[in-house]
Amino acid sequence: MSSSKKDKRRQPPPDPTPLPGLIDAHTHLAACGGRTADDVSAILDHAEAVGVSHVVTVADDMVDARWALEAAHWDSRAFAAVGLHPTHAADLDDAARAELETMVLDERVVAIGETGLDYYWTTRSDDCADPAVQKDAFAWHIDLAKRTGKALMIHNREADRDLLDVLAAEGSPDTVVMHCFSGDRAIAAECVGRNYYLSFSGNVTFANSDELRAAADITPTRLMLAETDAPFLTPHPYRGQPNQSYCLPYTARGLAAVKGLADEEIAEILGANAARAYSLPLR
């Protein structure tokens, strides 16, 4: 890669034209540099300036869970999801269970997750939990969501059938959010049939994502969310550059094009859906 291309990849995308009404359904504030109250405030100020009023910041491991909960108390525009990413499922020992059980009682925690199954990393990382351990941890998170009445935030990578089978066997909680949905239209149709929310990130705008756009096309607007998954999956044409919540309007406009709706209409729908899915106490 040339030095000019490398320099471009380090540059954050320009601000999109503001699109009021949006809520970032899934981001990682700590991974975006939000490790102090001032840093979180700066990230959320930037997002709010382009119409993204609130975010749900998400945990991968126990350290991230503590960061997410702190961020949600630092700034009223942030809410937290806490849980263990499936690659870290082996960390779900008694101490982690007890700490998560306490965390979810906090009013700033609006979801359990991200949890689920990830088969991609089982063959690529020695540190990734094996599928059996992932399934056990997933079942525990499902039960926690049902006991607390909070949304279940799903991570799924190359595990479509097993993941949906575990949810069916355990019994889904009232609200299931398929974070960063990346399945085909058949999986989308099955999720819609179960009344799950499908949350679309920047990859729905990628040039090679025709099947993902087909999945979005068959998803009823009432079950659609938009997220950044920042700092990952920056929308086209800025793929590979640093992502933050302020970039969400790019993805929302991509979804508007798929659904044949005005940008302002899709933003209103997506924001209202996020508020409903997570029972956000917006004031």
PDB file of N, CA, C and O in Angstrom, residues 15-23 47-53 226 245-256 261-268 270-271:
ATOM      1  N   ASP A  15     -17.501  14.797   8.119  1.00  0.00           N
ATOM      2  CA  ASP A  15     -18.834  14.765   8.723  1.00  0.00           C
ATOM      3  C   ASP A  15     -19.901  14.605   7.641  1.00  0.00           C
ATOM      4  O   ASP A  15     -19.858  15.299   6.615  1.00  0.00           O
ATOM      5  N   PRO A  16     -20.865  13.726   7.854  1.00  0.00           N
ATOM      6  CA  PRO A  16     -21.980  13.643   6.917  1.00  0.00           C
ATOM      7  C   PRO A  16     -22.914  14.836   7.091  1.00  0.00           C
ATOM      8  O   PRO A  16     -22.877  15.525   8.119  1.00  0.00           O
ATOM      9  N   THR A  17     -23.748  15.063   6.095  1.00  0.00           N
ATOM     10  CA  THR A  17     -24.813  16.041   6.261  1.00  0.00           C
ATOM     11  C   THR A  17     -25.687  15.580   7.417  1.00  0.00           C
ATOM     12  O   THR A  17     -26.059  14.404   7.486  1.00  0.00           O
ATOM     13  N   PRO A  18     -26.012  16.454   8.372  1.00  0.00           N
ATOM     14  CA  PRO A  18     -26.783  16.028   9.545  1.00  0.00           C
ATOM     15  C   PRO A  18     -28.096  15.336   9.171  1.00  0.00           C
ATOM     16  O   PRO A  18     -28.753  15.700   8.192  1.00  0.00           O
ATOM     17  N   LEU A  19     -28.442  14.334   9.969  1.00  0.00           N
ATOM     18  CA  LEU A  19     -29.689  13.584   9.781  1.00  0.00           C
ATOM     19  C   LEU A  19     -30.286  13.324  11.161  1.00  0.00           C
ATOM     20  O   LEU A  19     -30.013  12.309  11.788  1.00  0.00           O
ATOM     21  N   PRO A  20     -31.086  14.256  11.667  1.00  0.00           N
ATOM     22  CA  PRO A  20     -31.584  14.165  13.045  1.00  0.00           C
ATOM     23  C   PRO A  20     -32.479  12.953  13.284  1.00  0.00           C
ATOM     24  O   PRO A  20     -33.153  12.462  12.370  1.00  0.00           O
ATOM     25  N   GLY A  21     -32.457  12.506  14.542  1.00  0.00           N
ATOM     26  CA  GLY A  21     -33.349  11.443  14.974  1.00  0.00           C
ATOM     27  C   GLY A  21     -32.700  10.095  15.158  1.00  0.00           C
ATOM     28  O   GLY A  21     -33.337   9.149  15.626  1.00  0.00           O
ATOM     29  N   LEU A  22     -31.418   9.976  14.813  1.00  0.00           N
ATOM     30  CA  LEU A  22     -30.754   8.676  14.857  1.00  0.00           C
ATOM     31  C   LEU A  22     -30.244   8.323  16.255  1.00  0.00           C
ATOM     32  O   LEU A  22     -29.881   9.193  17.040  1.00  0.00           O
ATOM     33  N   ILE A  23     -30.201   7.018  16.517  1.00  0.00           N
ATOM     34  CA  ILE A  23     -29.576   6.454  17.713  1.00  0.00           C
ATOM     35  C   ILE A  23     -28.645   5.339  17.250  1.00  0.00           C
ATOM     36  O   ILE A  23     -29.059   4.465  16.484  1.00  0.00           O
ATOM     37  N   ALA A  47     -21.160  13.265  17.498  1.00  0.00           N
ATOM     38  CA  ALA A  47     -22.303  12.518  16.977  1.00  0.00           C
ATOM     39  C   ALA A  47     -23.578  13.354  17.003  1.00  0.00           C
ATOM     40  O   ALA A  47     -24.339  13.388  16.023  1.00  0.00           O
ATOM     41  N   GLU A  48     -23.802  14.036  18.102  1.00  0.00           N
ATOM     42  CA  GLU A  48     -25.027  14.827  18.243  1.00  0.00           C
ATOM     43  C   GLU A  48     -25.084  15.947  17.205  1.00  0.00           C
ATOM     44  O   GLU A  48     -26.163  16.306  16.712  1.00  0.00           O
ATOM     45  N   ALA A  49     -23.937  16.478  16.827  1.00  0.00           N
ATOM     46  CA  ALA A  49     -23.890  17.571  15.861  1.00  0.00           C
ATOM     47  C   ALA A  49     -24.400  17.157  14.484  1.00  0.00           C
ATOM     48  O   ALA A  49     -24.826  18.007  13.698  1.00  0.00           O
ATOM     49  N   VAL A  50     -24.381  15.841  14.193  1.00  0.00           N
ATOM     50  CA  VAL A  50     -24.888  15.375  12.896  1.00  0.00           C
ATOM     51  C   VAL A  50     -26.197  14.596  13.039  1.00  0.00           C
ATOM     52  O   VAL A  50     -26.634  13.931  12.098  1.00  0.00           O
ATOM     53  N   GLY A  51     -26.817  14.666  14.231  1.00  0.00           N
ATOM     54  CA  GLY A  51     -28.143  14.085  14.389  1.00  0.00           C
ATOM     55  C   GLY A  51     -28.235  12.794  15.156  1.00  0.00           C
ATOM     56  O   GLY A  51     -29.328  12.231  15.301  1.00  0.00           O
ATOM     57  N   VAL A  52     -27.099  12.273  15.655  1.00  0.00           N
ATOM     58  CA  VAL A  52     -27.108  11.019  16.419  1.00  0.00           C
ATOM     59  C   VAL A  52     -27.206  11.380  17.901  1.00  0.00           C
ATOM     60  O   VAL A  52     -26.224  11.771  18.530  1.00  0.00           O
ATOM     61  N   SER A  53     -28.398  11.258  18.449  1.00  0.00           N
ATOM     62  CA  SER A  53     -28.669  11.816  19.782  1.00  0.00           C
ATOM     63  C   SER A  53     -28.167  10.948  20.922  1.00  0.00           C
ATOM     64  O   SER A  53     -27.796  11.463  21.981  1.00  0.00           O
ATOM     65  N   ALA A 226     -30.063   0.725  13.080  1.00  0.00           N
ATOM     66  CA  ALA A 226     -28.804   1.107  12.431  1.00  0.00           C
ATOM     67  C   ALA A 226     -27.747   1.305  13.499  1.00  0.00           C
ATOM     68  O   ALA A 226     -28.018   1.851  14.572  1.00  0.00           O
ATOM     69  N   SER A 245     -19.494   7.146  16.018  1.00  0.00           N
ATOM     70  CA  SER A 245     -20.948   7.269  15.931  1.00  0.00           C
ATOM     71  C   SER A 245     -21.398   8.377  14.980  1.00  0.00           C
ATOM     72  O   SER A 245     -22.497   8.299  14.413  1.00  0.00           O
ATOM     73  N   TYR A 246     -20.576   9.389  14.781  1.00  0.00           N
ATOM     74  CA  TYR A 246     -20.982  10.484  13.887  1.00  0.00           C
ATOM     75  C   TYR A 246     -21.133  10.017  12.439  1.00  0.00           C
ATOM     76  O   TYR A 246     -21.739  10.708  11.614  1.00  0.00           O
ATOM     77  N   CYS A 247     -20.594   8.846  12.111  1.00  0.00           N
ATOM     78  CA  CYS A 247     -20.688   8.324  10.744  1.00  0.00           C
ATOM     79  C   CYS A 247     -22.016   7.608  10.471  1.00  0.00           C
ATOM     80  O   CYS A 247     -22.266   7.208   9.323  1.00  0.00           O
ATOM     81  N   LEU A 248     -22.863   7.453  11.471  1.00  0.00           N
ATOM     82  CA  LEU A 248     -24.099   6.688  11.300  1.00  0.00           C
ATOM     83  C   LEU A 248     -24.999   7.212  10.176  1.00  0.00           C
ATOM     84  O   LEU A 248     -25.639   6.400   9.489  1.00  0.00           O
ATOM     85  N   PRO A 249     -25.103   8.518   9.946  1.00  0.00           N
ATOM     86  CA  PRO A 249     -25.972   8.967   8.841  1.00  0.00           C
ATOM     87  C   PRO A 249     -25.613   8.368   7.486  1.00  0.00           C
ATOM     88  O   PRO A 249     -26.503   8.200   6.640  1.00  0.00           O
ATOM     89  N   TYR A 250     -24.360   8.029   7.242  1.00  0.00           N
ATOM     90  CA  TYR A 250     -24.003   7.391   5.976  1.00  0.00           C
ATOM     91  C   TYR A 250     -24.743   6.055   5.817  1.00  0.00           C
ATOM     92  O   TYR A 250     -25.293   5.744   4.753  1.00  0.00           O
ATOM     93  N   THR A 251     -24.738   5.260   6.877  1.00  0.00           N
ATOM     94  CA  THR A 251     -25.425   3.970   6.831  1.00  0.00           C
ATOM     95  C   THR A 251     -26.930   4.156   6.754  1.00  0.00           C
ATOM     96  O   THR A 251     -27.617   3.442   6.006  1.00  0.00           O
ATOM     97  N   ALA A 252     -27.461   5.108   7.510  1.00  0.00           N
ATOM     98  CA  ALA A 252     -28.903   5.355   7.474  1.00  0.00           C
ATOM     99  C   ALA A 252     -29.354   5.743   6.066  1.00  0.00           C
ATOM    100  O   ALA A 252     -30.406   5.281   5.592  1.00  0.00           O
ATOM    101  N   ARG A 253     -28.568   6.565   5.404  1.00  0.00           N
ATOM    102  CA  ARG A 253     -28.927   6.953   4.031  1.00  0.00           C
ATOM    103  C   ARG A 253     -28.849   5.751   3.082  1.00  0.00           C
ATOM    104  O   ARG A 253     -29.638   5.636   2.132  1.00  0.00           O
ATOM    105  N   GLY A 254     -27.902   4.857   3.327  1.00  0.00           N
ATOM    106  CA  GLY A 254     -27.838   3.636   2.532  1.00  0.00           C
ATOM    107  C   GLY A 254     -29.088   2.785   2.716  1.00  0.00           C
ATOM    108  O   GLY A 254     -29.622   2.225   1.750  1.00  0.00           O
ATOM    109  N   LEU A 255     -29.572   2.691   3.940  1.00  0.00           N
ATOM    110  CA  LEU A 255     -30.801   1.945   4.210  1.00  0.00           C
ATOM    111  C   LEU A 255     -32.015   2.636   3.600  1.00  0.00           C
ATOM    112  O   LEU A 255     -32.938   1.972   3.113  1.00  0.00           O
ATOM    113  N   ALA A 256     -32.029   3.963   3.633  1.00  0.00           N
ATOM    114  CA  ALA A 256     -33.127   4.701   3.011  1.00  0.00           C
ATOM    115  C   ALA A 256     -33.213   4.366   1.530  1.00  0.00           C
ATOM    116  O   ALA A 256     -34.313   4.175   0.975  1.00  0.00           O
ATOM    117  N   LEU A 261     -37.152   5.066   0.848  1.00  0.00           N
ATOM    118  CA  LEU A 261     -37.724   6.057   1.747  1.00  0.00           C
ATOM    119  C   LEU A 261     -36.867   7.315   1.759  1.00  0.00           C
ATOM    120  O   LEU A 261     -35.666   7.273   1.433  1.00  0.00           O
ATOM    121  N   ALA A 262     -37.454   8.408   2.170  1.00  0.00           N
ATOM    122  CA  ALA A 262     -36.694   9.637   2.348  1.00  0.00           C
ATOM    123  C   ALA A 262     -35.720   9.458   3.513  1.00  0.00           C
ATOM    124  O   ALA A 262     -36.013   8.745   4.486  1.00  0.00           O
ATOM    125  N   ASP A 263     -34.572  10.118   3.418  1.00  0.00           N
ATOM    126  CA  ASP A 263     -33.575  10.018   4.487  1.00  0.00           C
ATOM    127  C   ASP A 263     -34.167  10.382   5.834  1.00  0.00           C
ATOM    128  O   ASP A 263     -33.921   9.699   6.843  1.00  0.00           O
ATOM    129  N   GLU A 264     -34.929  11.459   5.881  1.00  0.00           N
ATOM    130  CA  GLU A 264     -35.500  11.932   7.142  1.00  0.00           C
ATOM    131  C   GLU A 264     -36.482  10.922   7.716  1.00  0.00           C
ATOM    132  O   GLU A 264     -36.574  10.740   8.935  1.00  0.00           O
ATOM    133  N   GLU A 265     -37.207  10.236   6.838  1.00  0.00           N
ATOM    134  CA  GLU A 265     -38.184   9.244   7.300  1.00  0.00           C
ATOM    135  C   GLU A 265     -37.489   8.036   7.903  1.00  0.00           C
ATOM    136  O   GLU A 265     -37.882   7.547   8.969  1.00  0.00           O
ATOM    137  N   ILE A 266     -36.438   7.538   7.245  1.00  0.00           N
ATOM    138  CA  ILE A 266     -35.738   6.374   7.785  1.00  0.00           C
ATOM    139  C   ILE A 266     -35.068   6.721   9.096  1.00  0.00           C
ATOM    140  O   ILE A 266     -35.034   5.901  10.026  1.00  0.00           O
ATOM    141  N   ALA A 267     -34.529   7.935   9.246  1.00  0.00           N
ATOM    142  CA  ALA A 267     -33.887   8.327  10.493  1.00  0.00           C
ATOM    143  C   ALA A 267     -34.886   8.312  11.644  1.00  0.00           C
ATOM    144  O   ALA A 267     -34.583   7.815  12.743  1.00  0.00           O
ATOM    145  N   GLU A 268     -36.064   8.836  11.398  1.00  0.00           N
ATOM    146  CA  GLU A 268     -37.099   8.850  12.435  1.00  0.00           C
ATOM    147  C   GLU A 268     -37.493   7.432  12.826  1.00  0.00           C
ATOM    148  O   GLU A 268     -37.644   7.110  14.008  1.00  0.00           O
ATOM    149  N   LEU A 270     -35.679   4.595  12.437  1.00  0.00           N
ATOM    150  CA  LEU A 270     -34.570   3.893  13.088  1.00  0.00           C
ATOM    151  C   LEU A 270     -34.371   4.359  14.521  1.00  0.00           C
ATOM    152  O   LEU A 270     -34.121   3.540  15.424  1.00  0.00           O
ATOM    153  N   GLY A 271     -34.482   5.668  14.761  1.00  0.00           N
ATOM    154  CA  GLY A 271     -34.341   6.181  16.114  1.00  0.00           C
ATOM    155  C   GLY A 271     -35.447   5.686  17.029  1.00  0.00           C
ATOM    156  O   GLY A 271     -35.195   5.266  18.172  1.00  0.00           O
TER     157      GLY A 271
END
